[in-house]
C-alpha positions as CSV (number, residue, x, y, z in Angstrom):
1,X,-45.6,65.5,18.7
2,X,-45.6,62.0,17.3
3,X,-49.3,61.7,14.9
4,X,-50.8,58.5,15.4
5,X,-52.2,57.4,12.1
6,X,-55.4,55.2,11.7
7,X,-55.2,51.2,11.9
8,X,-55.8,49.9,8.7
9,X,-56.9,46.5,7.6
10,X,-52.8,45.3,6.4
11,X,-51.8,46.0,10.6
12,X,-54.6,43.8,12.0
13,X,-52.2,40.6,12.5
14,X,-53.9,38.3,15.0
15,X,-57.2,38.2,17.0
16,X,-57.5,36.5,20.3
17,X,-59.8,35.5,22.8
18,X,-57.1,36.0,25.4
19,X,-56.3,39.4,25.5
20,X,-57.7,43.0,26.1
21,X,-55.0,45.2,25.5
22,X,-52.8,46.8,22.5
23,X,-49.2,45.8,22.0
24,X,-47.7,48.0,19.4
25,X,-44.6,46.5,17.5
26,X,-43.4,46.1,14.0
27,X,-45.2,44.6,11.9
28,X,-43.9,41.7,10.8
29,X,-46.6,40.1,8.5
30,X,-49.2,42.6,6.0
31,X,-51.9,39.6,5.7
32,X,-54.6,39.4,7.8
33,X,-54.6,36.1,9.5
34,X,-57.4,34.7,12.2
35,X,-56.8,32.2,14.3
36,X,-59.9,30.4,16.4
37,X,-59.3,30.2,19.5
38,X,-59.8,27.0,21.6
39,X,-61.6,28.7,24.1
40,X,-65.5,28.8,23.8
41,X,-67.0,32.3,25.5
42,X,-69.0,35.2,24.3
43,X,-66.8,38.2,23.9
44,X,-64.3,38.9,21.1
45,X,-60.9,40.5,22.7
46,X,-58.2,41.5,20.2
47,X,-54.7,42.0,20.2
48,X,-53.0,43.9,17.7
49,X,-50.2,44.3,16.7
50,X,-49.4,47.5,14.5
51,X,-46.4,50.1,13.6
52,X,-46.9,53.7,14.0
53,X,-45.9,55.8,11.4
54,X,-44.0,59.4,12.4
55,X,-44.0,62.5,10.6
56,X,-40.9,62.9,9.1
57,X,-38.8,65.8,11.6
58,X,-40.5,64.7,14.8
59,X,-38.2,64.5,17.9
60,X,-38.5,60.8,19.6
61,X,-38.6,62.3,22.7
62,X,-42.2,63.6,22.0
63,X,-45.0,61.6,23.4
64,X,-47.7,60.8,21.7
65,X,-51.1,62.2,22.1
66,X,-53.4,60.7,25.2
67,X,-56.1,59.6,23.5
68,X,-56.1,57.8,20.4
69,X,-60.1,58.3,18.3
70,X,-60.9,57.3,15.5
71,X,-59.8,53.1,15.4
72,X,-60.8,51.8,12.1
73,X,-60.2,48.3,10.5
74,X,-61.2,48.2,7.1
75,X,-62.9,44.9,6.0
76,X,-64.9,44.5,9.4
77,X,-68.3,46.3,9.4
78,X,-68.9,48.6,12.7
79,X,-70.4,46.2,15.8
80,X,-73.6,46.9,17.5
81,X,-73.2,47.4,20.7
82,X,-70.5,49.0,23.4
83,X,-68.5,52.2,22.0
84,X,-64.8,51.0,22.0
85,X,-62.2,54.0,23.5
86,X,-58.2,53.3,23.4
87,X,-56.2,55.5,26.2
88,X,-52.7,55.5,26.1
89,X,-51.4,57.2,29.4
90,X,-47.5,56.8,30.1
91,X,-47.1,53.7,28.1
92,X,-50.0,51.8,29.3
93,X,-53.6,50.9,27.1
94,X,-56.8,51.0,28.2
95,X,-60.0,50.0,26.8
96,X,-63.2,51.6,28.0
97,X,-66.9,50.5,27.9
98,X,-69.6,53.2,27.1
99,X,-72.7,50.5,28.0
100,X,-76.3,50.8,26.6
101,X,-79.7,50.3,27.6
102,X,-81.3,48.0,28.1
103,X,-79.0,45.0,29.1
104,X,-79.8,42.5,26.5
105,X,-79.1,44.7,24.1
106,X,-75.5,43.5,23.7
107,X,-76.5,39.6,24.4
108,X,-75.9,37.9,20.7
109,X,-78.3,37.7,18.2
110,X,-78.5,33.9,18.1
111,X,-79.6,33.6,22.1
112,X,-82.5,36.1,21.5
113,X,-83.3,34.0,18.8
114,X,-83.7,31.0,20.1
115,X,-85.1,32.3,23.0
116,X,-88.1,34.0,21.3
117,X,-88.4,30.6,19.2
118,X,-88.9,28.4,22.3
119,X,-91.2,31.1,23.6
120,X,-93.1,30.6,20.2
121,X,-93.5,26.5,20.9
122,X,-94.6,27.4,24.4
123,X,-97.5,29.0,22.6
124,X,-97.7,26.2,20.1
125,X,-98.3,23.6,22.6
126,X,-101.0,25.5,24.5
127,X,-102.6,26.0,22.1
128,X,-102.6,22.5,21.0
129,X,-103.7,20.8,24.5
130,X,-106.4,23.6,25.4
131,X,-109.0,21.8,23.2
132,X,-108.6,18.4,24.5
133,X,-109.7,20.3,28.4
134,X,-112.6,22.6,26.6
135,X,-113.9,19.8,24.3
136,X,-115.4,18.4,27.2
137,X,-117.7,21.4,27.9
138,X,-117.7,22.3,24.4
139,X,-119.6,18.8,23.7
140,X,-122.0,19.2,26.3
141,X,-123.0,23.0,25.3
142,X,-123.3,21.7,21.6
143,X,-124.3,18.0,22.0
144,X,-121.3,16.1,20.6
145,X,-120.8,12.4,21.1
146,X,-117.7,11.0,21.3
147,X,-117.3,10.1,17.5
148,X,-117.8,14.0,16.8
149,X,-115.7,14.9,19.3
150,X,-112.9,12.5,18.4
151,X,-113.6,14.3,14.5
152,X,-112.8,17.8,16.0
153,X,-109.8,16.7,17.3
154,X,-108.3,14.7,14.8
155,X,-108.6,17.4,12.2
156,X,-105.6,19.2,13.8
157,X,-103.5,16.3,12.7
158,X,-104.4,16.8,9.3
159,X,-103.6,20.1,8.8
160,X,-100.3,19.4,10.9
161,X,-99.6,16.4,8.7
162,X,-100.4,18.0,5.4
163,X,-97.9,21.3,5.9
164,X,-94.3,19.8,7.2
165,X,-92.9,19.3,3.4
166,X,-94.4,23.0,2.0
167,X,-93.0,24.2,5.4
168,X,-89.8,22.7,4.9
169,X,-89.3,24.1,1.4
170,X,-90.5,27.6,2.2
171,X,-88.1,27.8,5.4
172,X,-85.4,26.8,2.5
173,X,-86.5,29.4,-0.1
174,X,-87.8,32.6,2.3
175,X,-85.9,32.2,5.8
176,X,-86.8,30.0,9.0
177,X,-87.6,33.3,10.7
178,X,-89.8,34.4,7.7
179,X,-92.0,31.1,8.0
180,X,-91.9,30.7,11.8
181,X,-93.5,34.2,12.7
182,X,-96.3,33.6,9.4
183,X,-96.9,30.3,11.2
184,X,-97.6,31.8,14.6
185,X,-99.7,34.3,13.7
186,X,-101.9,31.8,11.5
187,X,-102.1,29.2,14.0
188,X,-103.0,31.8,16.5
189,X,-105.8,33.9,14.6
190,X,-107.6,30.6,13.9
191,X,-107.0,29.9,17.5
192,X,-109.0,33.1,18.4
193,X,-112.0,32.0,16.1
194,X,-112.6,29.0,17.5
195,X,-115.5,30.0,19.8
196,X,-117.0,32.1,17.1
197,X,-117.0,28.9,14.6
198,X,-118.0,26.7,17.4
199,X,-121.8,26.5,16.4
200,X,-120.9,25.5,12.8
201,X,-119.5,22.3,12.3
202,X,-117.7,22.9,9.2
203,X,-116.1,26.1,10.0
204,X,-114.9,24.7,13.7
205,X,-112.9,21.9,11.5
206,X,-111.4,24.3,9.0
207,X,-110.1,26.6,11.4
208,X,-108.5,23.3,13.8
209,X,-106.7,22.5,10.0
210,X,-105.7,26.1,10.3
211,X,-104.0,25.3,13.8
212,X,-102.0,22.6,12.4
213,X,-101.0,23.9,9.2
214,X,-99.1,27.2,11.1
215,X,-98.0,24.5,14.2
216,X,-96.9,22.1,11.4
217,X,-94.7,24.5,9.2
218,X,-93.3,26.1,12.4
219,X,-90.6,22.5,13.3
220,X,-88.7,23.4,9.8
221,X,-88.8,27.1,10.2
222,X,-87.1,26.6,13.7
223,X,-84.8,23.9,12.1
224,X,-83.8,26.1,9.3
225,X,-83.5,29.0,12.0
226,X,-81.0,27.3,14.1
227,X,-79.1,25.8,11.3
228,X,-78.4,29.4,9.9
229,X,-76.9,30.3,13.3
230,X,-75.3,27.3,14.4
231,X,-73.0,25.6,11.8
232,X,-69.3,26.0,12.1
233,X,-66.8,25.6,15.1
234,X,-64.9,28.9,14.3
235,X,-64.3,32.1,12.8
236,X,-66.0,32.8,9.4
237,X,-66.4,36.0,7.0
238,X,-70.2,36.6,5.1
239,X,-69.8,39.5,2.9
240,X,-67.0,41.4,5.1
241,X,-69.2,40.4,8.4
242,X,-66.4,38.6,10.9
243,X,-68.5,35.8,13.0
244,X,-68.2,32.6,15.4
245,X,-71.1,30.1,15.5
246,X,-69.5,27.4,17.8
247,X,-71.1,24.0,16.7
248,X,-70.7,22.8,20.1
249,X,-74.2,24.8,21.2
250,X,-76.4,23.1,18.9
251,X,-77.7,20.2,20.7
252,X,-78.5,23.0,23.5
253,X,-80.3,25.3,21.2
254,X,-82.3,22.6,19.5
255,X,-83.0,21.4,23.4
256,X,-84.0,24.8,24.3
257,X,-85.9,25.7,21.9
258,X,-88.2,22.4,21.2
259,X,-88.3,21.7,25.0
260,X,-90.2,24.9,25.0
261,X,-93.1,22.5,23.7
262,X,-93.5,20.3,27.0
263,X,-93.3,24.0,28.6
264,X,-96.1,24.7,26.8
265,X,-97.6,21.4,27.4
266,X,-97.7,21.8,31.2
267,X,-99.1,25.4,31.0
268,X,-101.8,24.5,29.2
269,X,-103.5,21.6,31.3
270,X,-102.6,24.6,34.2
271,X,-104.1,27.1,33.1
272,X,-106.9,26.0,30.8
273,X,-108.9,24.4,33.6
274,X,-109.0,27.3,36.0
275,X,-109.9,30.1,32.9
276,X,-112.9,28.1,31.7
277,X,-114.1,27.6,35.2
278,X,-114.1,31.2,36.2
279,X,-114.8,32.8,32.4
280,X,-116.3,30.3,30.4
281,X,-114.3,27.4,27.6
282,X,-114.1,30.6,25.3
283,X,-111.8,32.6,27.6
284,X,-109.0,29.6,26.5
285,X,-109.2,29.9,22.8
286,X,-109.4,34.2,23.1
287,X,-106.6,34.3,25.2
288,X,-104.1,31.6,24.2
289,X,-104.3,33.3,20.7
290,X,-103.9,36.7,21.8
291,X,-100.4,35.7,23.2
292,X,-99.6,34.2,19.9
293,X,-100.7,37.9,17.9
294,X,-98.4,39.6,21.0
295,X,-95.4,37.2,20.1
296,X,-95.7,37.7,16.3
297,X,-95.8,41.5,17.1
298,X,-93.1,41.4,19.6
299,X,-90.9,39.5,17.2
300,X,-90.9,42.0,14.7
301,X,-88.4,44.1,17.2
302,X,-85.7,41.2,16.2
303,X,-85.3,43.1,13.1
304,X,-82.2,42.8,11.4
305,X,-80.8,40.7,13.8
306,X,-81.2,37.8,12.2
307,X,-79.8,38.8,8.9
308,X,-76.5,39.8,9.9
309,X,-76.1,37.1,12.3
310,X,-76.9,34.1,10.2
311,X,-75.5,31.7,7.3
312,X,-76.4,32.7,3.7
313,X,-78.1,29.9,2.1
314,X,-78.9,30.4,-1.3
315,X,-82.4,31.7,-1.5
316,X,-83.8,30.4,-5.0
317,X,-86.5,28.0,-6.0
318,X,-84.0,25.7,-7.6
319,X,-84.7,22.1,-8.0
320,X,-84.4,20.0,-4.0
321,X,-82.4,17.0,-4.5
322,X,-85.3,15.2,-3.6
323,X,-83.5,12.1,-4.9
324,X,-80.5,12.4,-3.5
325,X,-82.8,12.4,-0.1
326,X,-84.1,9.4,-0.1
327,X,-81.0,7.3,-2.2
328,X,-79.1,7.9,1.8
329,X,-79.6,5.3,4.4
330,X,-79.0,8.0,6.7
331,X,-82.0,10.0,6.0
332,X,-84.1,6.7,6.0
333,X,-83.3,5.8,9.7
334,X,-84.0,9.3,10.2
335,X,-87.8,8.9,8.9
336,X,-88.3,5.4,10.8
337,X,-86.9,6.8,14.1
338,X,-89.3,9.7,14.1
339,X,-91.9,7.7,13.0
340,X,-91.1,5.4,16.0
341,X,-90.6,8.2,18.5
342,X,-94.1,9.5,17.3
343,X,-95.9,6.4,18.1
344,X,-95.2,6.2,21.5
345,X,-95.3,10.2,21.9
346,X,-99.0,10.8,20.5
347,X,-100.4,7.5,21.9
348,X,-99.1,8.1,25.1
349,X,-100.4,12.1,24.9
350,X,-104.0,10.9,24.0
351,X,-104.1,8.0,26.0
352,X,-102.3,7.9,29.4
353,X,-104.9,10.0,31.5
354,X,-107.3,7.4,30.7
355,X,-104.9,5.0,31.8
356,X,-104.9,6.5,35.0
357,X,-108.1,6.4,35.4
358,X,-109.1,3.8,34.5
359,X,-106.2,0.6,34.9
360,X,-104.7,2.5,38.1
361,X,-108.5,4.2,39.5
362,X,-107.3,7.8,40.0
363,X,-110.2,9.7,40.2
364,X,-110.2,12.5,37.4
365,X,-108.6,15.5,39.5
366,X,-105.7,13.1,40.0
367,X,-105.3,11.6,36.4
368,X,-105.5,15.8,35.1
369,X,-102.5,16.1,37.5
370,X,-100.9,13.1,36.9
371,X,-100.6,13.8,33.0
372,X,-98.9,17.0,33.5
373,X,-95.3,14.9,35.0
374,X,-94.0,13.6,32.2
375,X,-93.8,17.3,30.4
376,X,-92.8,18.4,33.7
377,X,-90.2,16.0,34.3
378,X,-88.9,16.3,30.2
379,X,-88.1,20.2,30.6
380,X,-85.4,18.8,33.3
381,X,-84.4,16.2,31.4
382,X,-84.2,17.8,28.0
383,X,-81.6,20.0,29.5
384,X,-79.5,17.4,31.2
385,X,-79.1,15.5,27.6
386,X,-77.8,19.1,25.9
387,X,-75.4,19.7,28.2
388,X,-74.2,15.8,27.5
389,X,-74.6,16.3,24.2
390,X,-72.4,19.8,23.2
391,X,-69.8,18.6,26.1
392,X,-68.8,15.5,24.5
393,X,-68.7,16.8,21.2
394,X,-66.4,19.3,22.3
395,X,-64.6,16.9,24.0
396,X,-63.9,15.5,20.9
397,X,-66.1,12.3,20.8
398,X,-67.4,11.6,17.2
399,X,-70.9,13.8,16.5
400,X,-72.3,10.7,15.2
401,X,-71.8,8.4,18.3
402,X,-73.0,11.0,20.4
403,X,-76.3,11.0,18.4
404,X,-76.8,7.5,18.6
405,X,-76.1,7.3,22.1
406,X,-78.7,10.0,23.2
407,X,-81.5,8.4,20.7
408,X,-81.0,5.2,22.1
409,X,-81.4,6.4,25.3
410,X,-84.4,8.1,23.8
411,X,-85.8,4.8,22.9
412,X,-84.8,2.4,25.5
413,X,-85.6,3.8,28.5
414,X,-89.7,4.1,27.6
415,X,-89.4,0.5,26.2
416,X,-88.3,-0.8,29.3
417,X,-90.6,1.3,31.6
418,X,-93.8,0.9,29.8
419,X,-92.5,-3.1,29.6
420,X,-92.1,-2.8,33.6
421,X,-95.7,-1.3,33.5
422,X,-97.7,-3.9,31.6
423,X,-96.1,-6.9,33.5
424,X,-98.5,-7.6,36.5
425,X,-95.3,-6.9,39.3
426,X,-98.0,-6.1,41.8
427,X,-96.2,-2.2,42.0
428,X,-99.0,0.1,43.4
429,X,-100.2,2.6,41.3
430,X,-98.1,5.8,42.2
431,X,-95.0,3.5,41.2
432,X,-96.2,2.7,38.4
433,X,-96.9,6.4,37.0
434,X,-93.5,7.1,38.1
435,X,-92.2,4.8,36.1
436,X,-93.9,5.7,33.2
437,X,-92.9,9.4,34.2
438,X,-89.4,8.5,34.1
439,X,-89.4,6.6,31.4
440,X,-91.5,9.4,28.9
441,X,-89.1,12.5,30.3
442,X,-85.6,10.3,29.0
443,X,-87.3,10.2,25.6
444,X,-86.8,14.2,25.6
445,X,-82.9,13.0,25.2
446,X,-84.1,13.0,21.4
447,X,-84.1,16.2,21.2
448,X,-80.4,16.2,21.2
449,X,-80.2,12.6,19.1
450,X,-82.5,12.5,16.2
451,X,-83.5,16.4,15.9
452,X,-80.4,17.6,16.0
453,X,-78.9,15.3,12.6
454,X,-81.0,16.7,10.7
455,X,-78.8,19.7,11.0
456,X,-75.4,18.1,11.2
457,X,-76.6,16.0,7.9
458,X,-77.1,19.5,5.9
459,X,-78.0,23.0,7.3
460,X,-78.7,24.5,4.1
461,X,-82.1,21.4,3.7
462,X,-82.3,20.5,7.3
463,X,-85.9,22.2,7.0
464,X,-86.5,20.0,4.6
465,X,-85.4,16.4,5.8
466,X,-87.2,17.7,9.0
467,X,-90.5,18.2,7.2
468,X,-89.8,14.9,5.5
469,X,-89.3,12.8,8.8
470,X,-92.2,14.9,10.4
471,X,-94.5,14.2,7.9
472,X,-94.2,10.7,8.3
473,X,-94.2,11.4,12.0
474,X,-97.2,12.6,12.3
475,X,-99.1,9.5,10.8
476,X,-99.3,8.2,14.4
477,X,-101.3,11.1,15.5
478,X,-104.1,10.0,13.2
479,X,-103.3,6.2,12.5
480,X,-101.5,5.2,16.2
481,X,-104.3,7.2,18.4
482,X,-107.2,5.4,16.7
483,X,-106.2,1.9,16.1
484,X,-105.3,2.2,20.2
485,X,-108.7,2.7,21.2
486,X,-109.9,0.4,18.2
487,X,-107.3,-2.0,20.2
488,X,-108.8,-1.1,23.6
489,X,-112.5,-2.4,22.7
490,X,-111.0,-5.0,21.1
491,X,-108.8,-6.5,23.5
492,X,-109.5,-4.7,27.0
493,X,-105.7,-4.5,27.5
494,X,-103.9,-1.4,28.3
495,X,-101.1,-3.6,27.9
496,X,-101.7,-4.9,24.2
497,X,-103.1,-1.3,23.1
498,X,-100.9,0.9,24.2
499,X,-97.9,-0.3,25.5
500,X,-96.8,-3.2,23.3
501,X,-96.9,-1.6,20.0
502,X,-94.9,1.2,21.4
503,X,-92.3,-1.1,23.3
504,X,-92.6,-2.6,19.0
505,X,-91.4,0.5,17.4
506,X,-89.0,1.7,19.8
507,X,-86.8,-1.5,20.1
508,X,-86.9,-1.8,16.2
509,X,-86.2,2.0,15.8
510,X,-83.2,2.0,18.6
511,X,-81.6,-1.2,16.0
512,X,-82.7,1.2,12.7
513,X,-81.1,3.8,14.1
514,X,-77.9,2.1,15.6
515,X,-77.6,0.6,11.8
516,X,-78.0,3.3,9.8
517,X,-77.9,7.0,11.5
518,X,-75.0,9.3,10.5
519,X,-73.9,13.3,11.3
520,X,-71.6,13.2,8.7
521,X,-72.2,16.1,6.8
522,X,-74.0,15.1,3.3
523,X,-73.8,17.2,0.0
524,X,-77.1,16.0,-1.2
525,X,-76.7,18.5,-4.4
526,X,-73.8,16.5,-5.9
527,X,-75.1,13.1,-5.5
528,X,-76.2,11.3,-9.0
């Protein structure tokens, strides 16, 4: 009876996406050779092609045995995952499926990964909007003015402000996933002790710092997370460790995972209201963080997922080109457009329910409701622009022009709405909100423009260049949302506070941008 030896690593000869079965022939080439297949999808099917060696005596005649055990390729570490059978019954192979429980188990690494990650900035952004709903009880329980009030708040922006460059550098030196789960759990302890610091002025303002500091590191960890996992268009080998990470998802797992923050947004002006009227402004706060300490704990079941699924960037505190950073054009559009995008982002945020209010006379109940669209409509949005986004890359179209085209639309379309807004067009006020609606959800198409070249620039210090340009993106949050109320008692205009400085920065940020932005891939290391 013929002996069927085992496959080693010289027979494995070509690896398709195409194919499920096992030709056997002479083998007419010892190398190993893979060829990436043009085809995008989520399974690996191989052919091989492989000789069978005889024992030396054995009659042709004989068949060999049914089932062939034991399939080894040397080189290629054992999957996780279905248990792989070969049956060879009158000429004819077979490949059997032993499935395991539970059904994600077998979904790749990277989707869980992002998944869990836009779960995370759900939980960022609640917790970021549930104090501007309980300050308002808060203030009356304690006696706050506005001043105060506006104090408490602002003091989130610091610590937010403060921790995107040490964020960026630790995602570079320990791991995105490291600093992402460190930054939840901090964000969402101090989260917990707000009512108990509430009394005490001091403490209530160190533990809002505390907020921002683990929201603020978390962008770069997430950056630094996706650009392990999502850098090259085909096959490549990390320490014997055969894997695909199609570049073509990118703008889709950046969407996914940062437009988990207007998810976040509109379930916290949901929910927030309706758990301090029937338990008290302290229910938010004890709550919120306890989903935070249940994600972090949650997370830990990721394990070693992460490590065998992503890019090995060299993990030492050697010297950032810091330099090199700012000598590139490129990275200096990058820093004006967020800058831009932020002004119009965290003016808009602070601002537009008293808008409503106020310029259009919605009563309260309507202006809470109101404010919730824009988020709403961006989770659609943000979507729609990925899509765009990884299908014209793949189409072909240069990475660059498809990241101009998406920030521009990122840019424009606010500029013109909130310009259609402050004109006096006699539009009654429900047109007017959905304009401004409109115009606030096609600035999520950033998401796949400006947050994604970051990573197409450099994987191995996109956390970095994204702590950079978010550093400087969150001076609006403390500079923008003051000077527009300063604007506001200044001028009594809605439309010279907050929508013409917007409508500024986002027409010269679109021409920045247009000028200067590039995805072509930058070795910062080697620059003089």
């Amino acid at each position: 009876m013929a002996r069927l030896t085992s496959l080693k690593a010289h027979n494995l000869c070509l690896l398709s996406h195409n194919t499920n079965t096992f030709n056997h022939a002479s083998p007419k080439n010892q190398n190993p050779q893979l060829f990436p297949s043009k085809e995008r999808g989520l399974k690996l099917r191989f052919r091989v092609l492989c000789s069978i060696r005889e024992r030396e005596g054995v009659r042709e005649e004989e068949r060999a045995p049914e089932v062939l055990t034991g399939l080894r390729v040397d080189g290629l570490e054992e999957q996780k995952g279905p248990s792989l059978d070969i049956e060879r019954r009158d000429g004819s192979s077979q490949v059997g499926f032993d499935w395991s429980w539970p059904p994600w188990k077998n979904v790749p690494e990277r989707y869980k990964l992002i998944g869990t990650t836009s779960l995370a900035f759900v939980i960022c952004n609640m917790d970021k909007v549930n104090l501007s709903v309980a300050i308002i009880p808060m203030s009356h329980q304690f006696g706050w003015n506005a001043s105060v009030a506006g104090l408490v708040q602002s003091s989130f922006f610091w610590g937010y402000a403060l921790s995107q460059l040490p964020g960026g550098w630790l995602s570079r030196i320990f791991g995105g996933r490291k600093v992402l789960e460190i930054g939840v759990l901090a964000w969402s302890v101090a989260t917990a002790f707000v009512p108990l610091l509430a009394g005490y002025m001091p403490g209530l303002i160190l533990s809002r710092i505390l907020v921002g500091i683990g929201e603020g590191v978390s962008p770069s960890a997430a950056t630094d997370l996706i650009a392990r996992h999502f850098i090259f268009s085909t096959f490549y080998v990390i320490e014997g460790k055969m894997k695909t990470i199609p570049i073509e998802e990118r703008s889709r797992a950046v969407g996914f995972v940062f437009g988990g923050l207007s998810v976040g947004s509109v379930a916290g002006l949901l929910l927030a209201p309706p758990l301090i009227q029937n338990f008290g402004w302290e229910a938010v706060f004890y709550i919120f963080g306890c989903l935070g300490v249940a994600w972090f704990l949650g997370f830990q079941f990721l394990g070693e997922g992460e490590a065998s699924h992503a890019a090995e960037f060299p993990s030492t505190s050697q010297d950032v080109p810091w330099r090199s950073f700012f000598q590139s054009k490129a990275v200096w559009a990058m820093i004006y457009a967020h800058f831009c995008g932020s002004w119009g982002h965290y003016t808009c945020l602070s601002w537009l329910p008293s808008f409503f209010s106020e310029e259009l006379d919605l009563n309260l109940t309507e202006a809470a409701w109101v404010s919730i669209l824009p988020p709403l409509a961006s989770v659609v949005v943000t979507n729609i622009a990925a899509q765009l986004a990884d299908k014209l890359i793949a189409d072909g179209v240069e990475t660059t022009t498809v990241r101009k085209i998406c920030q521009t639309i990122a840019f424009v379309s606010p500029a013109v709405c909130m310009t259609l807004s402050s004109l006096d067009l006699g539009l009654p006020p429900w047109e007017i909100v959905g304009i401004l609606t409109g115009g606030l959800a096609l600035s999520s198409f950033a998401l796949s423009g400006l947050y994604c070249t970051h990573q197409d620039m450099s994987p191995e210090y996109a956390s970095i260049l994204l702590g950079i340009t978010n550093t400087v993106g969150a001076v609006p949050g403390i500079v923008g949302v003051a000077l527009t109320g300063y604007l506001l008692d200044t001028t009594h205009s809605w439309s010279i506070s907050l929508f013409a400085p917007s409508i500024f920065f986002y027409l010269t940020g679109t021409i920045v941008w247009l000028a200067f932005a590039s995805s072509k891939p930058q070795n910062f290391s080697n620059r003089g």
